[in-house]
Amino acid sequence: QAPPSDAVGTPVESKGHNELLNEFHTALMEDPLFLEVLQGANAAPAEEGAPDGTKVLLFFQAIIAGSDFQPLQQTEEGWEATLEGAINVQALEAVMNGATTEATAKVVGALGPLLSACGSSMRSAEPARIVHSLEVLCIVLRAMQQKQVSFAAFLQATGGEGRGEQFMRMLISDTSRVLLRDGKKHFCMTLALKFLNVLATSFHDAEAWGGKLCVWLREGGVISALKTAVSKSRRFRHCLSLDSVVLVVSVGLSPPAAGASTDPLEDPEDMKAMLEAVSVLSDVSVQRLLQAVHRKTFAVEGFLTSKKIVPTEPKELKLLLSENGPIHGGQLCYVTGACLALYYLAIHHPRPYLLAFSQARTGRRDAPPDTAPPDEGEGAPDALDALPPAFSSTITLLSLLLDYPQEDTVDHAKLVLLSILPLVEDQDLLPSLCVPKKGAYKVFARDCEPDKWGLSVRNEESKAPVSVLVRILLTFLSANMKLALEVDLYNIAFTIMHRLLCYYKNFGAGEEMAFDWKEFVMVSLRVLSYVSREAVWKAGAQPAIAQLATQVAGILNLFLVYGATMLPGDEGYPFVCYEIGRVGANKVFQRLLDLASADGKESPVQEELRLLITAADHINAVVETWHLETPNLVSPSRADVLAVVASAHLSLQLPNRQDLLNFENFVEAPPYAALSKSRSDVLLSLFCRHIHVFPPPSGAAPPAPAAP
């Protein structure tokens, strides 16, 4: 997993991440079991009388070839001894990759004693037997997934459905315990995590087995073991963030069995550790997204200017730019994993999620301040005014996703925005989000000093988190008004803005808003003007477009009803009234009311629009009267008109609309549950296709970390 680049910024200091990655790679290169995998066929042959793992490869080859493999058949005890010897992983993978579906099923059916030996070896104190057992299990299960061999065949080989289930539950439990072993055995722990991911991802699209396997993983203590490993070791969460997140999401988002307990992610300290892993994944996603834009721009420009740079055949060019091409690679896997993990932690575990932010804000910790954190005291404590690093990473990722939302990006942006919603609904946490923080947020933007690719990352120095977030939302809302409006994204963005306004009205008396509220008013009016076009209204999915109009009109009414006491300065409230009157004079509210009333049914949007129409008509009537009374004033200034509006609002009769300040906290509705499930399926499929269990058979060392 490549380290994040300084070009896009990291919430955890880049040098610290690279050092952790370097330590991880160094530890792997000192592990003889990892070197076995890298050396492959170049490894020294086993000494005479020593365990010889090549029997495993010969056994597989004999089964596929249909030759007499009786001399290679062994009892479970014999295979246990064999598993102490090195296995040529690359050769075994190549044999299974070249096998047909029938041959793969035949291999699985003959593996009973070997699989039983793998299961018993997981309880061994010898790391070699554990690693070699995991290698065999990963290769067999991945081959079954690729050749579409039913998982029932695996259970049959281990004693039938009943005994096979018992075997799998024991295997999962034993593998979970490996995650909790000595953190210095990096390859053993890494391979244990990858095996659990192979189980979670390989059969996810087979509804019956995918569900059962996730239930077994959940009940086998996988999440509990993983969160302990992630909490205990910063090296683990920095260097294995993708594998950790995929396992948490795949098991966590699967439907629990009847009566099953919830996932054990209730400790804020565990949540902070998991959020740090997500922040690393988000940073990698940002880097890959930027690189993808660079590569795609280069490929397309190269195709237009010099056909020697990229393939000239349309089919080849299409593959180059497709999801399976080198431009995407595993990029979508990283981005989907980061977005899904944020959503899962925020929506399915809101209490520890919010506590993790609150404790980071106040500096509270369970351990004494002078106690070094686990894993050799790696990492400095958070600054007292800091937020979990995932927030900074989320801001950068969100700015990229909302720059040009389409296809997968739209769903990813929805998940990220929904993960932010609990933060702005917590009235205790919001004050800390509305004050400036030390440091800088990295925000993708095209409006400041673009480079030759038209890309730019802007530093938002010492800004309030809310200020940076709102700037991203307003940029998105302003730049994406089109016929095929992304109504769901607009609805979520305005929901976040509504929660912020409610906070300032209810708890921020006399407090200056941390964002440009005037621009927000103007954007809201532009959105209503846009959806008042008949073509846009009819193109939008109902009732989502009506919900958007209701929400935006309600926000404008909130400004109208409570702005006199909520907005700063003497000109704040007159400004709102002036803009509402100006838009009302153009019949925007009336056109929208006519569209909403076309079916003859009463709806909430009509109530909101009628209040805006009444206010606009009153303001415009007062201004018109003033014009008639001052005929010599040919071209009144804006200040003159605002002064008239300021007097007009005093005579404006407005109802008491306490309902405008009320809201219910977000609860996952079926459409969003379906969204997370569909993205989870995509993530697991991508993980199977793009993420390898073992390093490539090049014999090379792992890639060196990027320079700090």
XYZ file of C-alpha atoms in Angstrom, residues 557 560-562 607 611 614 652-660:
16
model
C -37.963 30.839 5.459
C -36.810 35.124 6.915
C -38.464 34.261 10.255
C -35.410 34.229 12.531
C -46.669 25.901 2.431
C -44.715 32.153 2.832
C -46.234 36.605 0.765
C -43.947 42.183 7.662
C -46.261 39.786 9.488
C -44.475 36.459 9.882
C -45.791 33.337 11.585
C -44.051 31.584 14.460
C -42.372 28.657 12.689
C -40.663 26.667 15.418
C -40.862 23.652 13.112
C -38.167 25.225 10.943
